[in-house]
XYZ file of C-alpha atoms in Angstrom:
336
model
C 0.000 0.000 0.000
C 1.933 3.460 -1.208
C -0.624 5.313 -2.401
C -3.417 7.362 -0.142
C -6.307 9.284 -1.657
C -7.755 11.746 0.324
C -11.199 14.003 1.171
C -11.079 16.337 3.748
C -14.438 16.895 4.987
C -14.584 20.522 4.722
C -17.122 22.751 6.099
C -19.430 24.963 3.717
C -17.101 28.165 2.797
C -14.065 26.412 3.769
C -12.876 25.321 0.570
C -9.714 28.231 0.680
C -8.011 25.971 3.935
C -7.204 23.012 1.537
C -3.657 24.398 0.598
C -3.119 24.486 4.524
C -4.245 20.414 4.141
C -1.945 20.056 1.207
C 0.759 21.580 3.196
C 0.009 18.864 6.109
C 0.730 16.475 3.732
C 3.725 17.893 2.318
C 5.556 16.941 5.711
C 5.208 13.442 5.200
C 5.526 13.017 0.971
C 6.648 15.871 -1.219
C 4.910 13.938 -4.115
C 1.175 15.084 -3.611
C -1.026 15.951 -6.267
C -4.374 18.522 -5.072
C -7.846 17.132 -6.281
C -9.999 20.603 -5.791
C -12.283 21.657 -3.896
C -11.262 18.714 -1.092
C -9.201 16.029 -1.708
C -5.348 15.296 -2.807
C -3.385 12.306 -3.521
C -0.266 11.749 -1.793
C 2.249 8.859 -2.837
C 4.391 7.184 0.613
C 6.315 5.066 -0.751
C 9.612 6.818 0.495
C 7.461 7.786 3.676
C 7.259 4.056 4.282
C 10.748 3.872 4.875
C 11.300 6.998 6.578
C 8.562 6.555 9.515
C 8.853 2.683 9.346
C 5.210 2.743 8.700
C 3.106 1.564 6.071
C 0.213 3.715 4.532
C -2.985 2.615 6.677
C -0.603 3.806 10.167
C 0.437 6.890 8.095
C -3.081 7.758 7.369
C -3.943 7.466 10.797
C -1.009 10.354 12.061
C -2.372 12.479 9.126
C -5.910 11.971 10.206
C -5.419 13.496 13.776
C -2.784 15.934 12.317
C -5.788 17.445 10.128
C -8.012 17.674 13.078
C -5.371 18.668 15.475
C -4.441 21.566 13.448
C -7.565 22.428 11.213
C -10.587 20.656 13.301
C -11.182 18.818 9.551
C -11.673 14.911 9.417
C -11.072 13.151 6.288
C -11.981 10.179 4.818
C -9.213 7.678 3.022
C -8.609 5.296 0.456
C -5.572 3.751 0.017
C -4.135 1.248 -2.765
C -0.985 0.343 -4.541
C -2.216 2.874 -7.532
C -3.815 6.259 -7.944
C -6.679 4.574 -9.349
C -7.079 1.871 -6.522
C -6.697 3.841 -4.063
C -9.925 6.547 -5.089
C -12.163 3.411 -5.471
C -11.398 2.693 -1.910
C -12.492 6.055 -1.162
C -15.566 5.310 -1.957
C -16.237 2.816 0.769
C -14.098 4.856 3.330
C -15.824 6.834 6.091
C -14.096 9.491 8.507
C -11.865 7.807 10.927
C -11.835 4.059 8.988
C -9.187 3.651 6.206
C -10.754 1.526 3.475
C -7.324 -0.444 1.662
C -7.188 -2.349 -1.721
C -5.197 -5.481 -0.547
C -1.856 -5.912 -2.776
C -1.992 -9.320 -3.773
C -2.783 -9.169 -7.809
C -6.012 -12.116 -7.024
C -7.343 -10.050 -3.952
C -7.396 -6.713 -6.447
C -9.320 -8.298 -8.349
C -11.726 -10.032 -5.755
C -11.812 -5.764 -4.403
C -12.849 -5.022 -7.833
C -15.021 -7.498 -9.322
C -18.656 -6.672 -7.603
C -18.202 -3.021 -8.009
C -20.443 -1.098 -10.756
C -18.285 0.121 -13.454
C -18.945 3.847 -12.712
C -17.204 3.220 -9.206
C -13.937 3.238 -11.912
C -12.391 6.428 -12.095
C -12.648 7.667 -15.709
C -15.766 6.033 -16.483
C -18.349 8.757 -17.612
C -22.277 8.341 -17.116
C -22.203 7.518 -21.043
C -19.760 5.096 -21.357
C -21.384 3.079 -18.147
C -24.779 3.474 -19.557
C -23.080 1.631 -23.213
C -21.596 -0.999 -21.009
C -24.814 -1.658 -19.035
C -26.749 -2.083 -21.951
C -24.788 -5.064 -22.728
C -25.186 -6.679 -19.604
C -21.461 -5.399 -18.582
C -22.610 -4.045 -15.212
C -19.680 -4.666 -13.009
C -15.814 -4.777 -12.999
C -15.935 -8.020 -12.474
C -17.506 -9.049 -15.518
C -16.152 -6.312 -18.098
C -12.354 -7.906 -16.754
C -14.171 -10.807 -18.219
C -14.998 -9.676 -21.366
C -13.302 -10.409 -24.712
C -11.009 -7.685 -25.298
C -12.828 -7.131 -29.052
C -15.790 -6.859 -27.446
C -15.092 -3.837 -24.972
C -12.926 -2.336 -28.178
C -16.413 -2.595 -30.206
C -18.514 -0.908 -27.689
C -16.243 1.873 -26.512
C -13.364 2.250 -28.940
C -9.713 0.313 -29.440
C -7.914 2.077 -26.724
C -10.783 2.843 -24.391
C -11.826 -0.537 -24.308
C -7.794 -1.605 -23.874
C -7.198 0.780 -21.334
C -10.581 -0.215 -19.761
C -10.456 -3.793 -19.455
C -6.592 -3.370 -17.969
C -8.398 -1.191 -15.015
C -11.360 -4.186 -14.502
C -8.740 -6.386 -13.875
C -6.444 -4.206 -11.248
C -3.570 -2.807 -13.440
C -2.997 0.599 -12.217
C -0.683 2.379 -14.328
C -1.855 5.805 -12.625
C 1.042 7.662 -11.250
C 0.771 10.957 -8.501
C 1.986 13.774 -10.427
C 3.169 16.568 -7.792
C 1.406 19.880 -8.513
C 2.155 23.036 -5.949
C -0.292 24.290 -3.636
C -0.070 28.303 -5.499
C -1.261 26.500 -8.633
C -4.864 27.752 -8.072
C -6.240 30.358 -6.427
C -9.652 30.598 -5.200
C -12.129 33.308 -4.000
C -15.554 32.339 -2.324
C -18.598 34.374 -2.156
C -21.143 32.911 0.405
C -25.036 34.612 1.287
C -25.833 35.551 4.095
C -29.139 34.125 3.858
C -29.619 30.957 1.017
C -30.212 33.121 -2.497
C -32.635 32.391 -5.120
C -31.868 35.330 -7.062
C -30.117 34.678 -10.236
C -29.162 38.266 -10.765
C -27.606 37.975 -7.431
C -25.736 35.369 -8.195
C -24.370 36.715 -11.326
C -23.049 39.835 -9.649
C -21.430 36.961 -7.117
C -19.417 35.528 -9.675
C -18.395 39.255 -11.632
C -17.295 39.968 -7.912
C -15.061 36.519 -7.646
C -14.158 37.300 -11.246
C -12.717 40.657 -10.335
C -10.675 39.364 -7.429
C -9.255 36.318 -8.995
C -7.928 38.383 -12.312
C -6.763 41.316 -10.605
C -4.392 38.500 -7.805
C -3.411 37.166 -10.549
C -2.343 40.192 -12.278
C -0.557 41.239 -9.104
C 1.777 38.177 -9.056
C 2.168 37.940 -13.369
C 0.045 34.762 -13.721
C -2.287 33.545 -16.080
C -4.832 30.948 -15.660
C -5.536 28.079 -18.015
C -8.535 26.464 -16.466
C -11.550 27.921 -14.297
C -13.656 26.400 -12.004
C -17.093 26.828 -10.413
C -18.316 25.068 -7.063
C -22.163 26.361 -6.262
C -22.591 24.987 -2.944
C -26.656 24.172 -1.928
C -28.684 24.376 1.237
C -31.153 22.422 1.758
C -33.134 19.897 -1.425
C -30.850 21.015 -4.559
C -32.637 20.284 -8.244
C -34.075 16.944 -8.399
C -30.766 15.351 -10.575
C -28.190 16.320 -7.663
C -27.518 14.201 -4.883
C -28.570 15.195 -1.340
C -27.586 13.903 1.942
C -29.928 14.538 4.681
C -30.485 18.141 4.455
C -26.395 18.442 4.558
C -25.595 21.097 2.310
C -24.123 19.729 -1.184
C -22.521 20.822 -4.352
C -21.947 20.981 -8.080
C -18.228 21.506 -9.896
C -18.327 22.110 -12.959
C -14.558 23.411 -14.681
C -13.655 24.919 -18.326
C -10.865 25.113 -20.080
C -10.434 28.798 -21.201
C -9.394 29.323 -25.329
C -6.221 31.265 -24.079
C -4.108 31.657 -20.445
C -5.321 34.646 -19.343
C -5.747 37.165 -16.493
C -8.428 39.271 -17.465
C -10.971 40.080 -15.609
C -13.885 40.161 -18.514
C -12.549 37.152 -20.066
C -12.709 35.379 -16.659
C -15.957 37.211 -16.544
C -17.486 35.132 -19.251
C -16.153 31.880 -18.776
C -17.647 32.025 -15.262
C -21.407 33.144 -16.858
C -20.764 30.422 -18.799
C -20.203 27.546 -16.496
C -23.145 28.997 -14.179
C -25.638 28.939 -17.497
C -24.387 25.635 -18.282
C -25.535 24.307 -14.906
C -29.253 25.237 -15.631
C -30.476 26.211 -12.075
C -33.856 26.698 -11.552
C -34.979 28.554 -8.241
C -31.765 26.937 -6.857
C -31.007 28.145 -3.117
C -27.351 28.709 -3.232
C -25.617 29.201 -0.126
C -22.077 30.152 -1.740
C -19.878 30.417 -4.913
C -16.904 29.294 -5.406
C -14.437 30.412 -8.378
C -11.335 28.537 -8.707
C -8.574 29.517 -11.665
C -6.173 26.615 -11.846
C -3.467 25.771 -14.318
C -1.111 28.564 -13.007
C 1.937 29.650 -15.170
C 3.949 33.115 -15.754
C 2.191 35.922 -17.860
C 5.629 36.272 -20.163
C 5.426 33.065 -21.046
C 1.580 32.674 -21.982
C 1.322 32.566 -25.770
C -2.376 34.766 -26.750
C -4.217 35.185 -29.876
C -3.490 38.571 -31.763
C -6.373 40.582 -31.941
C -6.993 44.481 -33.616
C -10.314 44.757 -31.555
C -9.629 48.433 -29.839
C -12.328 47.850 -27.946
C -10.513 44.811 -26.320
C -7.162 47.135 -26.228
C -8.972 50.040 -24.650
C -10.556 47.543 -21.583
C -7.175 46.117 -20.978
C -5.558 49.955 -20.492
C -8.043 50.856 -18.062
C -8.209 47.316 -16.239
C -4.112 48.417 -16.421
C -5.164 52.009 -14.479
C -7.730 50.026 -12.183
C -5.000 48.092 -10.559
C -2.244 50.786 -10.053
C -5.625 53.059 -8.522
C -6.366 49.367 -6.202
C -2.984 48.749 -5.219
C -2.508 52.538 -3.598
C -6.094 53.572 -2.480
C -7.603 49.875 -1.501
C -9.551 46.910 -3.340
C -13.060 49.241 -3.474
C -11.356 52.440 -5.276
C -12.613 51.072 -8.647
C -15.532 48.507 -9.130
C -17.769 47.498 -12.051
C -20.852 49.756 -11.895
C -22.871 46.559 -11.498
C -21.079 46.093 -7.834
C -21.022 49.384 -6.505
C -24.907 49.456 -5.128
């Protein structure tokens, strides 16, 4: 057992202590790779020998560490892969450690019962193809003829499919730094139904995300949403007695960028796309991930001088933000 995958159970509006988490874990592995909003994945295997511990006892020290430190509980999975060790995440509860055993027969035993969305990688789609065939569970796609998966879901999906069934985890934890992201939450004080209130929400995260970044010559290459519920969300969302849950949804933006309008958008975008209906949101959460210098970003040439004039005043904004505060200038929409 090397590998540990992680979910802190964070409180609502406390997505913005994970890189403390990630930091935790940092003192035992310096290979650990963040999962937003909650989780990470954190390989031991040189731990192992440095504590003279294996995973499970490891995961217990980081377990009261977390809630030493933070008051956050976790739940965790852990496996001789990446991919082993988030399906044993899904049967691991705060303060148990679910483990995939190592032995190549009992993997497969672990696996075999399991429905094949419990597979990492396995969209609502491609489950829904298997299932129509009567491939239901790990067990019995490891079972089918390699031509057969190939058929239904493609040559290398069904290759690379099958080779999960059976327990080959070629997964690896690739190490990605806590300043890679930054986030900026917006929670209601009371839920909100308002849709036009939410909208100024997200131009409000918007602002604050591109103008950090601008202050520290990053770009972005990915943006995230996390609208956090209260109470029954829309009917197709899972709900867990009344405990407040949450939708992610994430875009990959046409260009690295740290401008505010173009953050603006994408962020419209991935709220539209969610289709809320009389939704009572409790907070947002904007996340722009995919960090990397400004000089080195590579952007689309454009002779709009519309677009040229927004970026010299966004320019003027931030020297008038940085020497008279954050509320010198504002988009009209925010300043009621």
């Amino acid at each position: 057992m090397t590998i540990l995958c992680i979910r802190f159970q964070l409180p609502p509006m406390r997505e913005a202590a994970l890189p403390g988490l990630l930091g935790l874990l940092e003192e035992f592995t310096p290979v650990v790779e963040a999962l937003p909003p909650d989780g990470a994945l954190a390989d031991l295997r040189g731990a192992e020998r440095y504590f003279g511990r294996d995973a499970v006892e490891l995961a217990s020290v980081i377990r009261v560490r977390a809630l030493a430190l933070y008051g956050v509980d976790c739940a965790i999975g852990a496996g001789p892969g990446p991919m082993l060790a988030r399906v044993a995440l899904r049967d691991a509860r705060p303060g148990v450690t679910c483990a995939v055993p190592e032995e190549p027969d009992a993997v497969a035993d672990f696996l075999a019962g399991r429905p094949v969305a419990a597979l990492p990688g396995v969209g609502a789609a491609t489950a829904r193809t298997l299932c129509e065939y009567g491939l239901d569970t790990l067990g019995l796609v490891a079972a089918a003829p390699l031509s057969t998966l190939q058929r239904l879901i493609g040559a290398k999906a069904g290759r690379e499919l099958r080779e999960r069934a059976s327990g080959i985890d070629r997964g690896r934890v690739v190490p990605n730094a806590v300043s890679r992201s930054l986030v900026a939450e917006r929670p209601f004080d009371l839920d909100e139904l308002d849709p036009d209130r939410h909208r100024r929400a997200l131009l409000s995260a918007a602002e604050e995300i591109g103008a950090r970044l601008r202050a520290v010559e990053k770009v972005c290459r990915t943006l995230t949403l996390t609208v956090r519920y209260a109470g029954l969300p829309p009917s197709r969302l899972r709900s867990s007695g009344g405990t407040p849950v949450s939708t992610t949804r994430s875009r990959t933006l046409k260009e690295p960028t740290a401008h505010s309008a173009a953050l603006t958008r994408a962020a419209y975008g991935l709220y539209e796309a969610l289709g809320l209906q009389r939704a009572r949101v409790r907070a947002l959460v904007l996340r722009a991930e995919g960090l990397a210098p400004a000089d080195q970003a590579s952007y689309q040439l454009t002779f709009d001088p519309v677009d040229d004039k927004v970026r010299r005043i966004e320019e003027v904004a931030d020297r008038a933000r940085a020497k008279f505060g954050p509320r010198a200038v504002m988009p009209g929409t925010l300043a009621a």
